[in-house]
mmCIF file of N, CA and C in Angstrom:
data_model
loop_
_atom_site.group_PDB
_atom_site.id
_atom_site.type_symbol
_atom_site.label_atom_id
_atom_site.label_comp_id
_atom_site.label_asym_id
_atom_site.label_seq_id
_atom_site.Cartn_x
_atom_site.Cartn_y
_atom_site.Cartn_z
ATOM 1 N N UNK A 923 -15.244 42.512 4.431
ATOM 2 C CA UNK A 923 -14.641 41.271 5.281
ATOM 3 C C UNK A 923 -13.636 40.866 4.082
ATOM 4 N N UNK A 924 -12.820 40.326 4.481
ATOM 5 C CA UNK A 924 -11.805 39.944 3.641
ATOM 6 C C UNK A 924 -12.138 37.821 3.608
ATOM 7 N N UNK A 925 -11.456 37.638 2.519
ATOM 8 C CA UNK A 925 -12.139 35.976 2.357
ATOM 9 C C UNK A 925 -11.333 35.412 3.948
ATOM 10 N N UNK A 926 -10.251 35.569 4.210
ATOM 11 C CA UNK A 926 -9.558 35.114 5.745
ATOM 12 C C UNK A 926 -10.737 35.287 6.406
ATOM 13 N N UNK A 927 -11.310 36.197 6.812
ATOM 14 C CA UNK A 927 -12.466 36.662 7.720
ATOM 15 C C UNK A 927 -13.786 35.715 7.632
ATOM 16 N N UNK A 928 -13.981 35.207 6.809
ATOM 17 C CA UNK A 928 -15.333 34.756 5.974
ATOM 18 C C UNK A 928 -14.642 33.108 6.269
ATOM 19 N N UNK A 929 -13.796 32.687 6.063
ATOM 20 C CA UNK A 929 -13.361 31.500 6.470
ATOM 21 C C UNK A 929 -13.400 31.294 8.049
ATOM 22 N N UNK A 930 -12.643 32.068 8.394
ATOM 23 C CA UNK A 930 -12.363 31.942 10.010
ATOM 24 C C UNK A 930 -13.833 31.647 10.824
ATOM 25 N N UNK A 931 -14.793 32.879 10.159
ATOM 26 C CA UNK A 931 -16.761 33.159 10.573
ATOM 27 C C UNK A 931 -16.837 31.791 10.734
ATOM 28 N N UNK A 932 -16.965 31.131 9.315
ATOM 29 C CA UNK A 932 -17.764 29.613 8.781
ATOM 30 C C UNK A 932 -16.690 28.541 9.541
ATOM 31 N N UNK A 933 -15.823 28.810 9.430
ATOM 32 C CA UNK A 933 -14.529 27.423 10.332
ATOM 33 C C UNK A 933 -15.739 27.414 12.135
ATOM 34 N N UNK A 934 -15.852 28.593 12.565
ATOM 35 C CA UNK A 934 -16.125 29.024 13.882
ATOM 36 C C UNK A 934 -17.443 28.300 14.082
ATOM 37 N N UNK A 935 -18.539 28.724 12.839
ATOM 38 C CA UNK A 935 -19.730 28.244 13.091
ATOM 39 C C UNK A 935 -19.997 26.691 12.873
ATOM 40 N N UNK A 936 -19.265 26.409 11.879
ATOM 41 C CA UNK A 936 -19.827 24.946 11.525
ATOM 42 C C UNK A 936 -19.035 24.068 12.664
ATOM 43 N N UNK A 937 -17.483 24.253 13.550
ATOM 44 C CA UNK A 937 -17.068 23.698 14.148
ATOM 45 C C UNK A 937 -17.995 23.422 15.279
ATOM 46 N N UNK A 938 -18.652 24.754 15.874
ATOM 47 C CA UNK A 938 -19.933 24.521 16.948
ATOM 48 C C UNK A 938 -20.613 23.578 16.411
ATOM 49 N N UNK A 939 -21.487 23.194 14.915
ATOM 50 C CA UNK A 939 -22.709 22.987 14.689
ATOM 51 C C UNK A 939 -22.697 21.332 14.373
ATOM 52 N N UNK A 940 -20.641 21.049 14.133
ATOM 53 C CA UNK A 940 -20.686 19.810 14.562
ATOM 54 C C UNK A 940 -20.505 19.363 15.917
ATOM 55 N N UNK A 941 -20.444 19.998 17.034
ATOM 56 C CA UNK A 941 -20.329 19.575 17.983
ATOM 57 C C UNK A 941 -18.643 19.252 18.394
ATOM 58 N N UNK A 942 -17.892 20.373 17.453
ATOM 59 C CA UNK A 942 -16.445 20.055 17.887
ATOM 60 C C UNK A 942 -15.751 21.007 19.026
ATOM 61 N N UNK A 943 -14.791 21.086 19.564
ATOM 62 C CA UNK A 943 -14.475 22.003 20.536
ATOM 63 C C UNK A 943 -14.138 23.201 19.872
ATOM 64 N N UNK A 944 -14.780 24.398 20.868
ATOM 65 C CA UNK A 944 -14.262 25.884 20.081
ATOM 66 C C UNK A 944 -12.436 26.040 19.703
ATOM 67 N N UNK A 945 -11.614 25.394 20.453
ATOM 68 C CA UNK A 945 -10.314 25.483 20.616
ATOM 69 C C UNK A 945 -9.368 24.490 19.301
ATOM 70 N N UNK A 946 -10.502 23.468 18.273
ATOM 71 C CA UNK A 946 -10.110 22.890 17.282
ATOM 72 C C UNK A 946 -8.911 23.497 16.533
ATOM 73 N N UNK A 947 -8.031 22.640 16.619
ATOM 74 C CA UNK A 947 -7.296 23.235 15.917
ATOM 75 C C UNK A 947 -6.779 22.757 14.257
ATOM 76 N N UNK A 948 -7.059 24.093 13.528
ATOM 77 C CA UNK A 948 -7.535 23.704 12.009
ATOM 78 C C UNK A 948 -6.592 24.768 11.365
ATOM 79 N N UNK A 949 -5.590 24.211 10.656
ATOM 80 C CA UNK A 949 -4.825 25.196 9.677
ATOM 81 C C UNK A 949 -5.404 25.319 8.415
ATOM 82 N N UNK A 950 -6.456 26.518 8.326
ATOM 83 C CA UNK A 950 -7.032 26.620 7.071
ATOM 84 C C UNK A 950 -6.437 26.734 5.714
ATOM 85 N N UNK A 951 -5.207 27.238 5.909
ATOM 86 C CA UNK A 951 -4.028 27.295 4.913
ATOM 87 C C UNK A 951 -3.635 25.776 4.268
ATOM 88 N N UNK A 952 -3.502 25.140 5.285
ATOM 89 C CA UNK A 952 -3.100 23.556 4.803
ATOM 90 C C UNK A 952 -4.528 22.859 4.314
ATOM 91 N N UNK A 953 -5.214 22.828 4.751
ATOM 92 C CA UNK A 953 -6.651 22.681 4.051
ATOM 93 C C UNK A 953 -6.726 23.040 2.878
ATOM 94 N N UNK A 954 -6.326 24.201 2.314
ATOM 95 C CA UNK A 954 -6.578 25.283 0.985
ATOM 96 C C UNK A 954 -5.444 24.757 0.337
ATOM 97 N N UNK A 955 -4.492 24.376 0.472
ATOM 98 C CA UNK A 955 -2.833 23.745 -0.219
ATOM 99 C C UNK A 955 -3.261 22.497 -0.736
ATOM 100 N N UNK A 956 -3.685 21.844 0.667
ATOM 101 C CA UNK A 956 -4.090 20.421 0.220
ATOM 102 C C UNK A 956 -4.738 20.208 -0.981
ATOM 103 N N UNK A 957 -6.323 21.008 -1.059
ATOM 104 C CA UNK A 957 -7.251 20.978 -1.971
ATOM 105 C C UNK A 957 -6.559 21.467 -3.100
ATOM 106 N N UNK A 958 -5.873 22.516 -3.326
ATOM 107 C CA UNK A 958 -5.173 22.850 -4.495
ATOM 108 C C UNK A 958 -4.513 21.665 -4.988
ATOM 109 N N UNK A 959 -3.735 21.279 -4.330
ATOM 110 C CA UNK A 959 -2.999 19.855 -4.886
ATOM 111 C C UNK A 959 -3.318 19.156 -5.284
ATOM 112 N N UNK A 960 -4.788 19.044 -4.843
ATOM 113 C CA UNK A 960 -5.425 17.753 -5.355
ATOM 114 C C UNK A 960 -5.780 18.058 -6.810
ATOM 115 N N UNK A 961 -6.633 18.943 -7.175
ATOM 116 C CA UNK A 961 -7.277 20.046 -8.226
ATOM 117 C C UNK A 961 -6.177 19.828 -9.206
ATOM 118 N N UNK A 962 -5.146 20.640 -8.780
ATOM 119 C CA UNK A 962 -3.949 20.066 -10.148
ATOM 120 C C UNK A 962 -3.786 19.338 -10.121
ATOM 121 N N UNK A 963 -3.058 18.507 -8.907
ATOM 122 C CA UNK A 963 -2.533 17.170 -9.559
ATOM 123 C C UNK A 963 -3.709 16.268 -10.107
ATOM 124 N N UNK A 964 -4.380 15.791 -9.736
ATOM 125 C CA UNK A 964 -5.399 14.963 -10.183
ATOM 126 C C UNK A 964 -6.641 15.298 -10.642
ATOM 127 N N UNK A 965 -7.730 16.444 -10.743
ATOM 128 C CA UNK A 965 -8.867 16.864 -10.946
ATOM 129 C C UNK A 965 -9.470 17.571 -10.510
ATOM 130 N N UNK A 966 -10.205 18.655 -10.585
ATOM 131 C CA UNK A 966 -10.823 19.375 -9.723
ATOM 132 C C UNK A 966 -11.745 19.186 -8.722
ATOM 133 N N UNK A 967 -12.627 18.136 -9.131
ATOM 134 C CA UNK A 967 -13.171 17.460 -8.093
ATOM 135 C C UNK A 967 -12.607 16.363 -6.854
ATOM 136 N N UNK A 968 -11.306 16.843 -7.290
ATOM 137 C CA UNK A 968 -10.693 15.753 -6.194
ATOM 138 C C UNK A 968 -10.440 16.535 -5.091
ATOM 139 N N UNK A 969 -10.553 17.802 -5.246
ATOM 140 C CA UNK A 969 -10.260 18.598 -4.037
ATOM 141 C C UNK A 969 -11.140 18.599 -2.899
ATOM 142 N N UNK A 970 -12.194 18.281 -2.780
ATOM 143 C CA UNK A 970 -13.061 18.217 -1.442
ATOM 144 C C UNK A 970 -13.147 16.557 -1.361
ATOM 145 N N UNK A 971 -13.139 15.722 -2.164
ATOM 146 C CA UNK A 971 -12.998 14.470 -1.759
ATOM 147 C C UNK A 971 -11.613 14.227 -0.981
ATOM 148 N N UNK A 972 -10.482 14.758 -1.299
ATOM 149 C CA UNK A 972 -8.969 14.732 -0.848
ATOM 150 C C UNK A 972 -9.175 15.073 0.569
ATOM 151 N N UNK A 973 -9.794 16.007 0.419
ATOM 152 C CA UNK A 973 -9.990 16.898 2.166
ATOM 153 C C UNK A 973 -10.825 16.222 3.076
ATOM 154 N N UNK A 974 -11.437 16.122 2.521
ATOM 155 C CA UNK A 974 -12.660 15.109 3.404
ATOM 156 C C UNK A 974 -11.959 13.557 3.873
ATOM 157 N N UNK A 975 -11.150 12.879 2.655
ATOM 158 C CA UNK A 975 -10.521 11.494 2.800
ATOM 159 C C UNK A 975 -9.641 11.691 3.583
ATOM 160 N N UNK A 976 -8.975 12.813 4.053
ATOM 161 C CA UNK A 976 -7.653 13.273 4.523
ATOM 162 C C UNK A 976 -7.891 13.266 6.122
ATOM 163 N N UNK A 977 -9.141 14.113 5.991
ATOM 164 C CA UNK A 977 -9.840 14.523 7.679
ATOM 165 C C UNK A 977 -10.888 13.233 8.452
ATOM 166 N N UNK A 978 -10.928 12.410 7.387
ATOM 167 C CA UNK A 978 -11.409 11.334 7.936
ATOM 168 C C UNK A 978 -10.689 10.185 8.796
ATOM 169 N N UNK A 979 -9.291 10.240 7.621
ATOM 170 C CA UNK A 979 -8.159 9.113 8.345
ATOM 171 C C UNK A 979 -7.619 9.426 9.310
ATOM 172 N N UNK A 980 -7.336 11.045 9.351
ATOM 173 C CA UNK A 980 -6.964 11.646 10.928
ATOM 174 C C UNK A 980 -7.532 11.276 11.858
ATOM 175 N N UNK A 981 -8.765 11.331 11.541
ATOM 176 C CA UNK A 981 -9.697 11.360 13.200
ATOM 177 C C UNK A 981 -9.601 9.863 13.144
ATOM 178 N N UNK A 982 -9.642 8.608 12.144
ATOM 179 C CA UNK A 982 -9.386 7.380 12.655
ATOM 180 C C UNK A 982 -8.469 6.976 13.459
ATOM 181 N N UNK A 983 -7.142 7.817 12.949
ATOM 182 C CA UNK A 983 -5.991 7.774 13.775
ATOM 183 C C UNK A 983 -5.950 8.409 15.014
ATOM 184 N N UNK A 984 -6.662 8.948 15.587
ATOM 185 C CA UNK A 984 -6.673 9.313 16.508
ATOM 186 C C UNK A 984 -7.508 10.854 16.420
ATOM 187 N N UNK A 985 -6.742 11.802 15.698
ATOM 188 C CA UNK A 985 -7.019 12.981 15.434
ATOM 189 C C UNK A 985 -6.000 13.891 15.947
ATOM 190 N N UNK A 986 -4.781 13.361 15.981
ATOM 191 C CA UNK A 986 -3.958 14.562 16.560
ATOM 192 C C UNK A 986 -2.926 15.118 15.360
ATOM 193 N N UNK A 987 -2.233 15.804 15.718
ATOM 194 C CA UNK A 987 -1.863 16.752 14.523
ATOM 195 C C UNK A 987 -0.788 16.190 13.779
ATOM 196 N N UNK A 988 -0.117 14.691 14.316
ATOM 197 C CA UNK A 988 0.652 14.630 13.867
ATOM 198 C C UNK A 988 -0.221 13.421 13.028
ATOM 199 N N UNK A 989 -1.171 13.217 13.359
ATOM 200 C CA UNK A 989 -1.968 12.091 12.353
ATOM 201 C C UNK A 989 -2.495 12.891 11.166
ATOM 202 N N UNK A 990 -2.831 14.161 11.600
ATOM 203 C CA UNK A 990 -3.291 14.950 10.296
ATOM 204 C C UNK A 990 -2.141 15.384 9.508
ATOM 205 N N UNK A 991 -1.205 15.372 9.950
ATOM 206 C CA UNK A 991 0.360 15.691 8.852
ATOM 207 C C UNK A 991 0.765 14.876 8.458
ATOM 208 N N UNK A 992 0.325 13.706 8.947
ATOM 209 C CA UNK A 992 0.932 12.286 8.101
ATOM 210 C C UNK A 992 -0.588 11.914 6.759
ATOM 211 N N UNK A 993 -1.473 12.587 7.128
ATOM 212 C CA UNK A 993 -2.340 12.058 5.999
ATOM 213 C C UNK A 993 -2.361 13.126 5.087
ATOM 214 N N UNK A 994 -2.166 14.235 5.353
ATOM 215 C CA UNK A 994 -2.048 15.614 4.275
ATOM 216 C C UNK A 994 -0.469 14.997 3.801
ATOM 217 N N UNK A 995 0.419 14.641 4.346
ATOM 218 C CA UNK A 995 1.766 14.452 3.557
ATOM 219 C C UNK A 995 1.382 12.996 2.513
ATOM 220 N N UNK A 996 0.485 12.264 3.104
ATOM 221 C CA UNK A 996 0.047 10.968 1.808
ATOM 222 C C UNK A 996 -0.231 11.524 1.056
ATOM 223 N N UNK A 997 -1.709 12.430 1.029
ATOM 224 C CA UNK A 997 -2.479 12.662 -0.109
ATOM 225 C C UNK A 997 -1.407 14.056 -1.336
ATOM 226 N N UNK A 998 -0.728 14.699 -0.216
ATOM 227 C CA UNK A 998 -0.015 15.587 -1.250
ATOM 228 C C UNK A 998 1.095 14.908 -1.991
ATOM 229 N N UNK A 999 2.074 14.050 -1.585
ATOM 230 C CA UNK A 999 2.833 13.208 -1.787
ATOM 231 C C UNK A 999 1.935 12.323 -3.714
ATOM 232 N N UNK A 1000 1.309 11.786 -3.105
ATOM 233 C CA UNK A 1000 -0.169 10.952 -4.057
ATOM 234 C C UNK A 1000 -0.088 12.108 -5.457
ATOM 235 N N UNK A 1001 -1.026 13.352 -5.093
ATOM 236 C CA UNK A 1001 -1.309 14.231 -6.032
ATOM 237 C C UNK A 1001 -0.338 14.877 -7.034
ATOM 238 N N UNK A 1002 0.602 15.065 -6.379
ATOM 239 C CA UNK A 1002 1.850 15.560 -6.640
ATOM 240 C C UNK A 1002 2.339 14.286 -7.768
ATOM 241 N N UNK A 1003 2.291 13.314 -7.330
ATOM 242 C CA UNK A 1003 3.042 12.558 -8.091
ATOM 243 C C UNK A 1003 2.064 12.273 -9.269
ATOM 244 N N UNK A 1004 0.754 11.837 -9.130
ATOM 245 C CA UNK A 1004 -0.628 12.321 -10.417
ATOM 246 C C UNK A 1004 -0.090 13.412 -11.446
ATOM 247 N N UNK A 1005 0.126 14.413 -10.825
ATOM 248 C CA UNK A 1005 0.787 15.754 -11.738
ATOM 249 C C UNK A 1005 1.935 15.895 -12.158
ATOM 250 N N UNK A 1006 3.108 14.679 -11.750
ATOM 251 C CA UNK A 1006 4.206 14.515 -12.553
ATOM 252 C C UNK A 1006 3.712 13.670 -13.313
ATOM 253 N N UNK A 1007 3.065 12.720 -13.263
ATOM 254 C CA UNK A 1007 2.653 11.696 -14.418
ATOM 255 C C UNK A 1007 2.354 12.411 -15.503
ATOM 256 N N UNK A 1008 0.829 12.960 -15.141
ATOM 257 C CA UNK A 1008 0.555 14.258 -16.279
ATOM 258 C C UNK A 1008 0.965 14.964 -17.388
ATOM 259 N N UNK A 1009 2.364 15.221 -16.722
ATOM 260 C CA UNK A 1009 3.141 16.363 -17.189
ATOM 261 C C UNK A 1009 4.275 15.693 -18.391
ATOM 262 N N UNK A 1010 4.600 14.295 -17.659
ATOM 263 C CA UNK A 1010 5.644 13.389 -18.662
ATOM 264 C C UNK A 1010 4.980 13.435 -19.895
#
């Protein structure tokens, strides 16, 4: 079983346990990229914090794909700016 298989199975199990619909749209790659950007641009522990806050913010805004994309873009931009400051 590959990591992708494990993540897909975990997503399905957790989605069901949280009462979300089976067709809940989630791009695992986007979440992993966001976590990576936060971990490298801010600090490793920022990865789960960032992904939680982005999901929470997107949900509060309505939960659409556009809401999520906007929240991801905001967090990615801030994490990149932090990384740029650390490298300067």
